[in-house]
Coordinates of C-alpha atoms in Angstrom, one line a residue:
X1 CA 9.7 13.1 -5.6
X2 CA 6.6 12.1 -6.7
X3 CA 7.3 8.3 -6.4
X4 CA 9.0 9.0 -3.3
X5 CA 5.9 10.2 -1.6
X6 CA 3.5 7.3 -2.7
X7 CA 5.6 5.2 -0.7
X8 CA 5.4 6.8 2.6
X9 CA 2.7 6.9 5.0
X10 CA 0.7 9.7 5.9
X11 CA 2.8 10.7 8.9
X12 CA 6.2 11.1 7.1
X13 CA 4.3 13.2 4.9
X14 CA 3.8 15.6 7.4
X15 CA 7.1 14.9 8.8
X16 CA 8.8 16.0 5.7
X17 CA 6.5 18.9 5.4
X18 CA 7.7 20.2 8.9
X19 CA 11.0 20.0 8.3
X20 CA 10.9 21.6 4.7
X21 CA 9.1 24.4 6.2
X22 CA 11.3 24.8 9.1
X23 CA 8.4 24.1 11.9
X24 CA 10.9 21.3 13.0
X25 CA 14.9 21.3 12.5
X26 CA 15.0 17.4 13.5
X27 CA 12.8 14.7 15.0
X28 CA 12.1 13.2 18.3
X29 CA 9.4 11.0 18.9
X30 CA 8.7 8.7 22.1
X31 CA 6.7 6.0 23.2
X32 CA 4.4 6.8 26.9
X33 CA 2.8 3.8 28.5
X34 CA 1.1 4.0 31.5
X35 CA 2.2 1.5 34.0
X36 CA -1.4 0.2 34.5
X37 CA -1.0 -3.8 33.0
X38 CA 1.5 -5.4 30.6
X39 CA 1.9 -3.7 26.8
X40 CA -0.1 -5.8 24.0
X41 CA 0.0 -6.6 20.3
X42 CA -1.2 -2.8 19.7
X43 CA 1.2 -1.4 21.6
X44 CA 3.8 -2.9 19.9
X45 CA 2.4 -0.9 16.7
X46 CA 2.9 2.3 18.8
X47 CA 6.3 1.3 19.8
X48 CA 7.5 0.0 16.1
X49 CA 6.4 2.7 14.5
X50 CA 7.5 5.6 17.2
X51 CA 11.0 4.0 16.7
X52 CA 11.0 3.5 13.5
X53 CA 10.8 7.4 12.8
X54 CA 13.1 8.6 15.0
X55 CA 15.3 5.9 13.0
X56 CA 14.4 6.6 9.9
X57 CA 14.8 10.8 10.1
X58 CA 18.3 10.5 12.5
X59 CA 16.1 11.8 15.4
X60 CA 15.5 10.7 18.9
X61 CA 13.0 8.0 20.9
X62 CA 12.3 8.8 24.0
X63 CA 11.2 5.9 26.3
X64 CA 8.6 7.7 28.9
X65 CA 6.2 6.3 31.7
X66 CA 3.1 8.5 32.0
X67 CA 2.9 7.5 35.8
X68 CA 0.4 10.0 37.2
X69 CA -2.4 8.0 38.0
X70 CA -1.1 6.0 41.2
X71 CA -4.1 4.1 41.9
X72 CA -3.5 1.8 39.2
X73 CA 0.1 1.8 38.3
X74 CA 2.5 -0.9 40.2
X75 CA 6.5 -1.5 39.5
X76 CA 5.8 -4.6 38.0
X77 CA 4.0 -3.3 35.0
X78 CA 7.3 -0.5 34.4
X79 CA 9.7 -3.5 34.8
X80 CA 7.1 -5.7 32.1
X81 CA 7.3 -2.6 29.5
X82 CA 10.7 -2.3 29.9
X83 CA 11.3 -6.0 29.3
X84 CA 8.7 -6.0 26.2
X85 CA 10.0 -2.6 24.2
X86 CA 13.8 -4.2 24.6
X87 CA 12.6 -7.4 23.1
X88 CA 11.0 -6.0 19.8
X89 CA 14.4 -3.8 19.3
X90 CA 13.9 -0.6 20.5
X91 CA 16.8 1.3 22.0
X92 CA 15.7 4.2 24.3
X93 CA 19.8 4.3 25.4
X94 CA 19.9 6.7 28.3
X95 CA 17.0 8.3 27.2
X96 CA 14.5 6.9 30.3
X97 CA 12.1 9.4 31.6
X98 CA 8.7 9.6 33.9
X99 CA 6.4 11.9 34.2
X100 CA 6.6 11.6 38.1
X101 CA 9.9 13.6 37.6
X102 CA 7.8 16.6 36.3
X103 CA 5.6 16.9 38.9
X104 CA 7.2 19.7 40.4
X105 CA 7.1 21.7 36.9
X106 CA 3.6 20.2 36.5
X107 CA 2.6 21.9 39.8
X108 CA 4.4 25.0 38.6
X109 CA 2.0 25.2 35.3
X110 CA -0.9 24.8 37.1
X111 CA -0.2 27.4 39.3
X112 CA 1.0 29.9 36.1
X113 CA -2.7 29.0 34.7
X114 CA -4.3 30.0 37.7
X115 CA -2.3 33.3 38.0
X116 CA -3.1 34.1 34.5
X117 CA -7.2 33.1 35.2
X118 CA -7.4 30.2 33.3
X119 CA -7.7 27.9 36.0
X120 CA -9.7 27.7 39.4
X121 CA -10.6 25.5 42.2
X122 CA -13.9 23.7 42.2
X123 CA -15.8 22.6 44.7
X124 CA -18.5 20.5 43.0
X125 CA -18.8 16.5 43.1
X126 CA -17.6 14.7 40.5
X127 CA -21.4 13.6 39.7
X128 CA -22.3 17.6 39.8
X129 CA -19.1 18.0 37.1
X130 CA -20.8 15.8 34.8
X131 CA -24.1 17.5 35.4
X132 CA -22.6 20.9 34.2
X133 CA -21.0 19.6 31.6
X134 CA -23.9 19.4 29.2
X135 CA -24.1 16.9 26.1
X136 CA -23.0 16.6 23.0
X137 CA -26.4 18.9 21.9
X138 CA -26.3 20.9 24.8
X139 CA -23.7 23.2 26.2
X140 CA -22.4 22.8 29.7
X141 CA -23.6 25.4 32.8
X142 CA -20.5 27.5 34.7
X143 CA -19.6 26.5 38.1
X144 CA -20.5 28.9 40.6
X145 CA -16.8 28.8 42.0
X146 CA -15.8 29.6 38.2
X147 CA -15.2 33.2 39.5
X148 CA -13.0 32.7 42.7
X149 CA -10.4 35.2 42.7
X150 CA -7.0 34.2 41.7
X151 CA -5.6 35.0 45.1
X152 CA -8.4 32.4 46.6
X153 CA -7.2 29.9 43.9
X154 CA -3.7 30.6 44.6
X155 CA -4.5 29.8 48.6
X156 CA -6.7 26.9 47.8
X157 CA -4.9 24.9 45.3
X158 CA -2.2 25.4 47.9
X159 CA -3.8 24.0 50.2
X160 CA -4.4 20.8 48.2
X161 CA -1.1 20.1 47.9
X162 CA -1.0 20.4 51.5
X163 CA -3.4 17.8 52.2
X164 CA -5.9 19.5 53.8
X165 CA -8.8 18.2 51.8
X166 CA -9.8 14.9 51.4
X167 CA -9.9 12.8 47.9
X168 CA -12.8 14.3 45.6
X169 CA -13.3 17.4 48.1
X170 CA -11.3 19.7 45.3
X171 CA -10.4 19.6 42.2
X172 CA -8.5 22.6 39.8
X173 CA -10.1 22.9 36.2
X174 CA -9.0 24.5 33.9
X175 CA -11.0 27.7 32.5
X176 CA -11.7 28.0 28.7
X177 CA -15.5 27.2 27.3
X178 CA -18.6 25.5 28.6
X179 CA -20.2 26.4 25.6
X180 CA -17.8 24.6 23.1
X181 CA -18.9 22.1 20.5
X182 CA -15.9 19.9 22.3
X183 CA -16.9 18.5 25.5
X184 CA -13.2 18.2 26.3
X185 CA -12.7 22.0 26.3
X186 CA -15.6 22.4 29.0
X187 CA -13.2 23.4 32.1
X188 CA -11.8 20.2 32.1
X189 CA -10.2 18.7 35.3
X190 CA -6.7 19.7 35.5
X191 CA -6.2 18.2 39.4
X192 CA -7.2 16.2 41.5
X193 CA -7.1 15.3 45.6
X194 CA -5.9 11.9 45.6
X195 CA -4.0 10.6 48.6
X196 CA -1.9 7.7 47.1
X197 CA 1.0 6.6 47.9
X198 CA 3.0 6.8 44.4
X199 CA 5.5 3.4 42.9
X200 CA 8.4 6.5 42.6
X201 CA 7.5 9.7 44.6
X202 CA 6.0 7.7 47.6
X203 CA 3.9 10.2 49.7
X204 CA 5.3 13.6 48.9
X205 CA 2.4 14.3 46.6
X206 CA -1.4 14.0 47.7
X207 CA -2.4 15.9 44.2
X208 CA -1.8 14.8 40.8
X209 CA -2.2 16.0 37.0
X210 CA -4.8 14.3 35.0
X211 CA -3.2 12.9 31.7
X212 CA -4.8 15.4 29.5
X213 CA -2.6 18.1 31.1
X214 CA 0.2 16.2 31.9
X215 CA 0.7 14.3 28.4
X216 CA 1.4 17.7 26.1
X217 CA 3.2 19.4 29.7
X218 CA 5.6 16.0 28.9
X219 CA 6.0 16.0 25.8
X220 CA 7.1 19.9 25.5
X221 CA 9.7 19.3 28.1
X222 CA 11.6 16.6 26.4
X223 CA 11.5 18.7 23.0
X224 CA 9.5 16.2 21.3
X225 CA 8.6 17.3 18.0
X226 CA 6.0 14.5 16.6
X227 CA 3.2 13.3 19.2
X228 CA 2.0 10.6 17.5
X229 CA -1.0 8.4 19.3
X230 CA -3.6 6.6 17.9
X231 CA -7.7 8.4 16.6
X232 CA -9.2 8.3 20.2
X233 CA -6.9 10.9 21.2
X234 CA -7.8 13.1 17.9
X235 CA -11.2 14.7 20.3
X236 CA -8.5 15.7 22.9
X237 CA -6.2 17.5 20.8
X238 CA -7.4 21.4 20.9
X239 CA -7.2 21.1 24.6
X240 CA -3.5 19.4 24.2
X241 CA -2.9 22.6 21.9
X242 CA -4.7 25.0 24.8
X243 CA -2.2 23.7 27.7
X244 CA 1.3 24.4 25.8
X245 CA 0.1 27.5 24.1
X246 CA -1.0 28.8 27.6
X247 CA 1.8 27.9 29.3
X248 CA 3.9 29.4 26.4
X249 CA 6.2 26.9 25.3
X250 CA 8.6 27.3 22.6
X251 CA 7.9 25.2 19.4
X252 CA 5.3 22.4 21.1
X253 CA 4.8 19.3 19.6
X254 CA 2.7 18.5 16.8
X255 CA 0.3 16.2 17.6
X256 CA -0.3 13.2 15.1
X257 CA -2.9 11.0 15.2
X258 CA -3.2 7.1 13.3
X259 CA -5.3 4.4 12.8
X260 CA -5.3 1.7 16.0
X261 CA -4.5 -1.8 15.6
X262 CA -8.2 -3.9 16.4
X263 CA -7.2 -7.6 15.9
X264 CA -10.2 -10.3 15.6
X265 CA -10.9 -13.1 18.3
X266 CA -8.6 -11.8 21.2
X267 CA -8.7 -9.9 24.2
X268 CA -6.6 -6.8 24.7
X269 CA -8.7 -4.6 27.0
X270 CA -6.8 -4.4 29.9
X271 CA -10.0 -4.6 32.2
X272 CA -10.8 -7.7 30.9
X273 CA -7.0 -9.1 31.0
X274 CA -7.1 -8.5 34.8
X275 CA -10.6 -10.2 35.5
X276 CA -9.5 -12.8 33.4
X277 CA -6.2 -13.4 35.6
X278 CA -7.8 -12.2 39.0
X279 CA -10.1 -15.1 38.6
X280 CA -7.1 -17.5 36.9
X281 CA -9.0 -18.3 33.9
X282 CA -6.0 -17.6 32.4
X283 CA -2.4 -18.1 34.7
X284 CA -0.8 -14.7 34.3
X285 CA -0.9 -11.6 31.9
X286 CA 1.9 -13.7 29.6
X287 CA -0.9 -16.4 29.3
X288 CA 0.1 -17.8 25.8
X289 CA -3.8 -17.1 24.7
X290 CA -3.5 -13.4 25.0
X291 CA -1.8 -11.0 22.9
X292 CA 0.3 -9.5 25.3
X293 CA 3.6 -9.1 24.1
X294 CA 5.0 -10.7 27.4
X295 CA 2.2 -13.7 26.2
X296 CA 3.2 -13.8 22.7
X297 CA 6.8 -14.1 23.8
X298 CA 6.3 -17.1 25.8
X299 CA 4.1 -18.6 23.0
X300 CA 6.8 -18.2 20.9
X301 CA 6.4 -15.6 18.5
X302 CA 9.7 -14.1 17.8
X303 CA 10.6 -9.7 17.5
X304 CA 10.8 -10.2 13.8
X305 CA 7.2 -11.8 13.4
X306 CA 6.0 -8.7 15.2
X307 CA 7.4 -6.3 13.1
X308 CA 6.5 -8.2 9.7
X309 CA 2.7 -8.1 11.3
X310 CA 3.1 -4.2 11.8
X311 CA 4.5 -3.5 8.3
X312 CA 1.9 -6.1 6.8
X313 CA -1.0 -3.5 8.7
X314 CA 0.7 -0.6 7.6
X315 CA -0.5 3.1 8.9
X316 CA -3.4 4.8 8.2
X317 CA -6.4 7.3 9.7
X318 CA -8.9 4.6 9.5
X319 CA -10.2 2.2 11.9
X320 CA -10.7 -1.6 10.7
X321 CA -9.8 -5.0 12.4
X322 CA -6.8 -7.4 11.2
X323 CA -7.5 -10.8 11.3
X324 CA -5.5 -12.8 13.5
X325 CA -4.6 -14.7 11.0
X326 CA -2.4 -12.5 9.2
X327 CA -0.3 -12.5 12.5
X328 CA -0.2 -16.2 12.0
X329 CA 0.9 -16.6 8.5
X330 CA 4.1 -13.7 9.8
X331 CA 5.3 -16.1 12.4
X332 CA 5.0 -19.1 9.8
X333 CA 7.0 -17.0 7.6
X334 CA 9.8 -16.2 9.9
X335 CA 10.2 -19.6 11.5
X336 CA 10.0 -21.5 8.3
X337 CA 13.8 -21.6 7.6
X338 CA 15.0 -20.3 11.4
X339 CA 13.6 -23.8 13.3
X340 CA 14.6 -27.5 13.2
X341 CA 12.3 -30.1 12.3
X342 CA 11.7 -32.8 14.9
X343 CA 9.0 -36.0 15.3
X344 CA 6.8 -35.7 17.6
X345 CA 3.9 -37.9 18.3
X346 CA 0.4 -36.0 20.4
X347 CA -1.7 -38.5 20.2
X348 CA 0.3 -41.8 20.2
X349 CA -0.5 -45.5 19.7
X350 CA 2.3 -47.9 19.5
X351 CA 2.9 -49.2 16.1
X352 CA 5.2 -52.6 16.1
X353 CA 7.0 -53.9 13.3
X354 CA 6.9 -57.9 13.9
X355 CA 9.7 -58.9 11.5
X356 CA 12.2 -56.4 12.7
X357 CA 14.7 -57.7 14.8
X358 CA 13.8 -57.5 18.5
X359 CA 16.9 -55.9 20.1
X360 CA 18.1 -53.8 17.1
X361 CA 18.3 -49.5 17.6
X362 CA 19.3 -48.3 14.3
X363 CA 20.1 -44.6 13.5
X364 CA 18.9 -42.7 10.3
X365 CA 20.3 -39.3 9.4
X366 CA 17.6 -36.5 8.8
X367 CA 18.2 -32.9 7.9
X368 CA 17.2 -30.7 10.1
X369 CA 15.6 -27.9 8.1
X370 CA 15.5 -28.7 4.2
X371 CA 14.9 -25.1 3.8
X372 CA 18.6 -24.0 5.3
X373 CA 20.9 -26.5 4.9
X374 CA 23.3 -24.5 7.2
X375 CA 21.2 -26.5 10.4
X376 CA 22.7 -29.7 8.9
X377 CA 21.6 -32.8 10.2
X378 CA 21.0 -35.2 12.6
X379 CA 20.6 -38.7 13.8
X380 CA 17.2 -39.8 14.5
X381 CA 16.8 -44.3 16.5
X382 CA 14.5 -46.6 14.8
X383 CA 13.5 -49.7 16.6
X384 CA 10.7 -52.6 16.5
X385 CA 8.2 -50.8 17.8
X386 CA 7.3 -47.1 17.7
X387 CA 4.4 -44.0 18.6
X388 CA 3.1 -43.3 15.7
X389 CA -0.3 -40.8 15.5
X390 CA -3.7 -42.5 16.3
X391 CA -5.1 -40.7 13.2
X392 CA -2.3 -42.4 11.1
X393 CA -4.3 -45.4 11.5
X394 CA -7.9 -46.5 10.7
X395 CA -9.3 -49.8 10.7
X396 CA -11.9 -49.3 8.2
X397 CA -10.8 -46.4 6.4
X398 CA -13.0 -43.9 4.0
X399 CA -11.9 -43.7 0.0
X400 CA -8.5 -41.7 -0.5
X401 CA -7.2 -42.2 3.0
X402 CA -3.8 -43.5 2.3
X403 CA -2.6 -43.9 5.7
X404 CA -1.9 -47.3 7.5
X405 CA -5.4 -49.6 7.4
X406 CA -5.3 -53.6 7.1
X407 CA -2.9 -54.6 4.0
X408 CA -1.9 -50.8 3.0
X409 CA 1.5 -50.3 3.2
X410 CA 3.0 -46.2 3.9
X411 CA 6.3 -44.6 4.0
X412 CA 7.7 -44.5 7.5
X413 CA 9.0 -41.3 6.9
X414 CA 13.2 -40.9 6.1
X415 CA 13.1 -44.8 7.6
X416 CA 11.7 -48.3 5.9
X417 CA 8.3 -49.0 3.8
X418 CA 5.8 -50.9 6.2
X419 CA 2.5 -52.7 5.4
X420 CA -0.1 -53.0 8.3
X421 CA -1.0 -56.5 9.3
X422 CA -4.3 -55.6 11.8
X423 CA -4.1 -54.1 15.3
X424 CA -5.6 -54.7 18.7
X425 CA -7.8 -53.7 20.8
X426 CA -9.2 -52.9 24.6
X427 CA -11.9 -54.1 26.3
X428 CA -13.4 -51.0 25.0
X429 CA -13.0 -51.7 21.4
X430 CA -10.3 -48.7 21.5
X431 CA -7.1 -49.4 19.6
X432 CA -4.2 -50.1 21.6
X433 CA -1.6 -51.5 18.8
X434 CA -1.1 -51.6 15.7
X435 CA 0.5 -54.5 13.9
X436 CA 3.0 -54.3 10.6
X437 CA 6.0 -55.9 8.6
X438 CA 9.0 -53.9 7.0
X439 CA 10.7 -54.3 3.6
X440 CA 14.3 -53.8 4.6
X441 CA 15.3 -53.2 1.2
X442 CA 13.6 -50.0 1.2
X443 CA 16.4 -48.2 4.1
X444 CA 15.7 -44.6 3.1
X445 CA 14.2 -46.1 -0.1
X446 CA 18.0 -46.6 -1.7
X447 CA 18.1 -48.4 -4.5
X448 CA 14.6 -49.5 -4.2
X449 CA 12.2 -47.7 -7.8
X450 CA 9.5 -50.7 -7.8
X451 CA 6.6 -49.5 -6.1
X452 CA 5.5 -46.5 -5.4
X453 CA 3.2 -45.2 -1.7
X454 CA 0.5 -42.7 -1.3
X455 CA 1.2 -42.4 2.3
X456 CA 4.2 -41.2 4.2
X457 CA 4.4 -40.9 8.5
X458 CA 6.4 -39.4 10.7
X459 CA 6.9 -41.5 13.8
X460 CA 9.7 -41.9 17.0
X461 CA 11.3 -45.0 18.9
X462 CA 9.1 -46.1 22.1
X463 CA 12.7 -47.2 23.1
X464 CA 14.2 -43.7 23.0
X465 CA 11.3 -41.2 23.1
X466 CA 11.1 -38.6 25.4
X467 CA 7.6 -37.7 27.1
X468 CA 6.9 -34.3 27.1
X469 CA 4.0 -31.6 28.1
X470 CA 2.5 -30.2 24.7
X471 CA -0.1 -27.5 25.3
X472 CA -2.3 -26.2 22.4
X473 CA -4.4 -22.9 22.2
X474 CA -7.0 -21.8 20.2
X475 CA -8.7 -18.2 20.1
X476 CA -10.0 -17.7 23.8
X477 CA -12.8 -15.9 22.3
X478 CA -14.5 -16.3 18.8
X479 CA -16.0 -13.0 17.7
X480 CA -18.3 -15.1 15.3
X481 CA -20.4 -16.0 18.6
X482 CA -20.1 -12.6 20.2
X483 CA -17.3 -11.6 21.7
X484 CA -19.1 -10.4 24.9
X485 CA -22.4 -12.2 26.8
X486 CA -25.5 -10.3 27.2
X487 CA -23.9 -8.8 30.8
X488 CA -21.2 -8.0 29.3
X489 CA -18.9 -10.3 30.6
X490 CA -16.2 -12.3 27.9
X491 CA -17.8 -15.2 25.5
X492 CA -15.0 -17.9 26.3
X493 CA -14.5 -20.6 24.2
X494 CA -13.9 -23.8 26.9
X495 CA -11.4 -25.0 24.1
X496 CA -9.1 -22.5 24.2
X497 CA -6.5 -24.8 26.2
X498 CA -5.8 -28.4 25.8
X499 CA -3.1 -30.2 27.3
X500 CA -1.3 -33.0 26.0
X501 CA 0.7 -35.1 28.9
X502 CA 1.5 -38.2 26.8
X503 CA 3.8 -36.1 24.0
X504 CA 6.6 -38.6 22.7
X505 CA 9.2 -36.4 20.7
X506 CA 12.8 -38.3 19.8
X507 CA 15.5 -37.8 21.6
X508 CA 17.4 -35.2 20.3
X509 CA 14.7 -32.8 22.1
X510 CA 16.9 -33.6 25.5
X511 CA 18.7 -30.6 24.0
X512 CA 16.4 -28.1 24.5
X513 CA 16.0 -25.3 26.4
X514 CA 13.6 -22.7 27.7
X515 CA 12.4 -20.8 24.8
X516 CA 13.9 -23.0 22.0
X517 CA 11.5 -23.3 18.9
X518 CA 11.2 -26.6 16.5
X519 CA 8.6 -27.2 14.1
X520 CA 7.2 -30.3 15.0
X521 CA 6.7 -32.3 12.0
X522 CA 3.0 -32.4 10.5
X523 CA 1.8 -30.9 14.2
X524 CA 3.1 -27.1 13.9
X525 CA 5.6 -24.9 15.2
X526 CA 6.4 -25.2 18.8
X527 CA 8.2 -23.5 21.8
X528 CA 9.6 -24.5 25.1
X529 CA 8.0 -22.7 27.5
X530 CA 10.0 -19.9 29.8
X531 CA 7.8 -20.7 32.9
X532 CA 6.4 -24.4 34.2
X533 CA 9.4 -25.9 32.2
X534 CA 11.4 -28.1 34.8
X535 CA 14.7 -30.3 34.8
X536 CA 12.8 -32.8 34.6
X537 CA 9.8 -31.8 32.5
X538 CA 9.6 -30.2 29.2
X539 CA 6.7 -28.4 28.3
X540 CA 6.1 -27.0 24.7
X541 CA 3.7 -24.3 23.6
X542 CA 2.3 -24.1 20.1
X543 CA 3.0 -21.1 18.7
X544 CA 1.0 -22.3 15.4
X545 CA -0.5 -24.8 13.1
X546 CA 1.1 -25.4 10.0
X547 CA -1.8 -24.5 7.7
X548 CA -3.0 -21.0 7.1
X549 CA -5.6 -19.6 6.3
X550 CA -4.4 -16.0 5.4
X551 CA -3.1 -14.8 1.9
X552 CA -1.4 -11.9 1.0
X553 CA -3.0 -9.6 -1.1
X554 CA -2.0 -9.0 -4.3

């Protein structure tokens, strides 16, 4: 049992103590956005690991939108969550709920607190409710409508819901301790005025629940046994405990609380997401630079990367930051063996091969992925003159550069052995071609065991090549410089985007399709992407570089 536990987190622990004790006779846990933006890379911790228990124990997973709050939340951000918690693998089955569907209940409860004197109408501003409240030294002041009888609580809270004050006129707090150490148990707000026209109830409602009363009201009504949410929430707990031992539920939830998921050099606040596509820095909130999961799907990151990251983080109660590398090296892990290799030239400058016969297209067989041999091959066209990388050739080269320069000859790789003759140039002194001559004896390098090259290329036909859109990210903001300016606005690095028009891949790309993933030799791994690619244009992300900088531990 002993080696059994080590290998658990801290949260099955306590599962496993519930249900040996009998607290719990199964599990149910769920995941609760709020429909205010699109989920992100920390999210998807929250989903994984929600999911993963209920999995793990035979329980339940509930998949919930905390939609009380209508001034922010819109239908586009339910249908996004939806899209992004079906992707990564969780299966909520009919098991689809919104906390809009409790508002009657919700109302109910507030109404039971007031009747038992533990909640009453206020009248003071919101400024004047932060006034009272005190400081984390100081203890809070009573409002003078703390003492409004319940049957003038019962008549006024009534006549909220009735619309017959205006936003921020009233509110209903709840009444426990303006004196406690825990600014959260200071009367808290419970309601508020707020005429808003909600994405599922429309108009029916001109008062809602804050989440702090809602959230535990929630979760005790589906029977959920294991709250688990991340530290912040750890502050807000007692008055999570107050509500469902005041409203006298049976058995509430057991609130959990982990470690969040801080990830260097990105942006997942969703404030700054929305300035940052409100003023179309970036072109959307699945913008292949952020780490929304909608963004790292169209990048190309696959489920399975995502849920290698999360196990690689692991769960904990302490805060710390995961470089972004790490999620890197899991997507170079699980593409690896799952993606054809392909030739494709970013920078290109034409390479021709004088002795080769003008007219002639020959075909060489490459394998598509020498670590599955189950992607077999294809058929890759050679011809006199080719794209080869602009960095594959250097007139005056520095020691141990072992690419093509005057009289070097390379490896044109899976092809023929070529030694450069000279090049030419523009006006500008930039180089426009480069000149060689090809040993035809050396097909493949059959049968050839004479001479050995440092240097080996990957190039594709000019005659069959297909031109294609390759776009290529970096972080858009480098923590190393400050992630925020002195006003508080984002540090963005100007790099984070560069688009390459003049792409030539070979031709067996025609194939592809939106979302497709290849790892373009030497250049990375790559995705079509799901949004500006066309008919008649192809347009490839890159998901990453080939090199890494991450290492597991050991």
């Amino acid at each position: 049992m002993e080696n059994e536990n080590t290998s658990k987190n801290f949260i099955e622990m306590i599962i496993d103590k519930d249900l040996s004790e009998g607290r719990f006779d199964h599990v149910q846990t769920r995941f609760p956005p709020e429909p205010n933006g699109y989920l992100h890379i920390g999210h998807a911790k929250s989903i994984l690991l929600n999911y993963g228990l209920s999995k793990k124990y035979n329980g339940k997973f509930n998949m919930r939108f905390d939609d009380t709050n209508p001034t922010k939340e819109k239908v586009e951000f339910v249908e996004s969550i939806k899209e992004d918690i079906k992707w990564l693998g969780a299966e909520w089955e009919d098991r689809l709920f919104f906390a809009s569907d409790y508002f009657p209940k919700m109302y109910e409860a507030a109404v039971k607190l007031i009747k038992k004197g533990k909640a009453y109408v206020c009248d003071l501003t919101a400024d004047e409710i932060r006034e009272y409240r005190g400081t984390l030294t100081e203890p809070g002041k009573e409002s003078p409508y703390r003492n409004r009888t319940v049957e003038e609580n019962l008549e006024l809270f009534e006549n909220m819901k009735n619309g017959k004050y205006a936003d921020g006129e009233k509110v209903l707090r709840a009444k426990i301790d303006m004196a406690s150490p825990n600014i959260n148990m200071r009367d808290p707000i419970i309601y508020r005025v707020a005429h808003m026209t909600h994405h599922r109830t429309g108009d029916t409602w001109c008062i809602y629940p804050m989440y702090d009363f809602a959230h535990p009201i929630e979760d005790a009504l589906e029977g959920i046994t294991h709250s688990i949410c991340t530290l912040e929430f750890e502050d807000h707990r007692p008055l999570y405990d107050w509500v469902v031992n005041e409203l006298e539920f049976e058995n509430p939830p057991r609130q959990v609380e982990f470690a969040k998921l801080y990830l260097t050099n990105v942006v997942t606040g969703k404030r700054y997401i929305k300035k940052l596509v409100e003023d179309g820095i970036v072109d959307g909130w699945d913008d292949p630079r952020l780490v929304s999961i909608a963004a790292l799907r169209r990048r190309g990151f696959t489920p399975e990367s995502i849920k290698m990251f999360v196990d690689l983080v692991g769960v904990s109660k302490s805060n710390s930051s995961v470089d972004y590398a790490m999620l890197e090296y899991c997507i170079r892990e699980d593409l690896k063996s799952k993606t054809k290799r392909v030739m494709a030239v970013l920078d290109p400058v034409k390479l021709v091969i004088d002795n080769y016969p003008e007219d002639q297209v020959e075909y060489f067989e490459m394998i598509n992925n020498p670590e599955n041999e189950e992607m077999g091959t294809r058929k890759v066209p050679f011809s006199k003159e080719l794209y080869i990388e602009r960095e594959d050739f250097m007139e005056e080269p520095p020691k141990k550069y072992f690419r093509l320069f005057p009289g070097n000859e390379v490896r044109l790789m899976n092809a023929y052995f070529v030694t450069c003759t000279g090049c030419e140039k523009d006006a500008d002194g930039n180089v426009t071609v480069v000149h060689a001559t090809y040993d035809p004896e050396t097909r493949n390098g059959n049968g050839f065991t004479g001479r050995k090259v440092k240097g080996t290329i990957h190039w594709v036909s000019t005659a069959k090549a297909v031109q294609v859109e390759a776009r290529l990210f970096e972080n858009i903001v480098d923590e190393e410089k400050g992630k925020l300016n002195e006003d508080g606005t984002l540090n963005l690095n100007p790099n984070s985007k560069t688009v390459v028009n003049n792409c030539y891949v070979e031709e067996n790309i025609n194939e592809a399709k939106p979302g497709d993933k290849f790892q373009f030799v030497r250049n990375g791994y790559f995705c079509v992407d799901t949004k500006d690619t066309t008919d008649d244009k192809l347009v490839f992300n890159r998901i990453v570089s080939l090199k890494s900088s991450f290492k597991l531990p050991k």
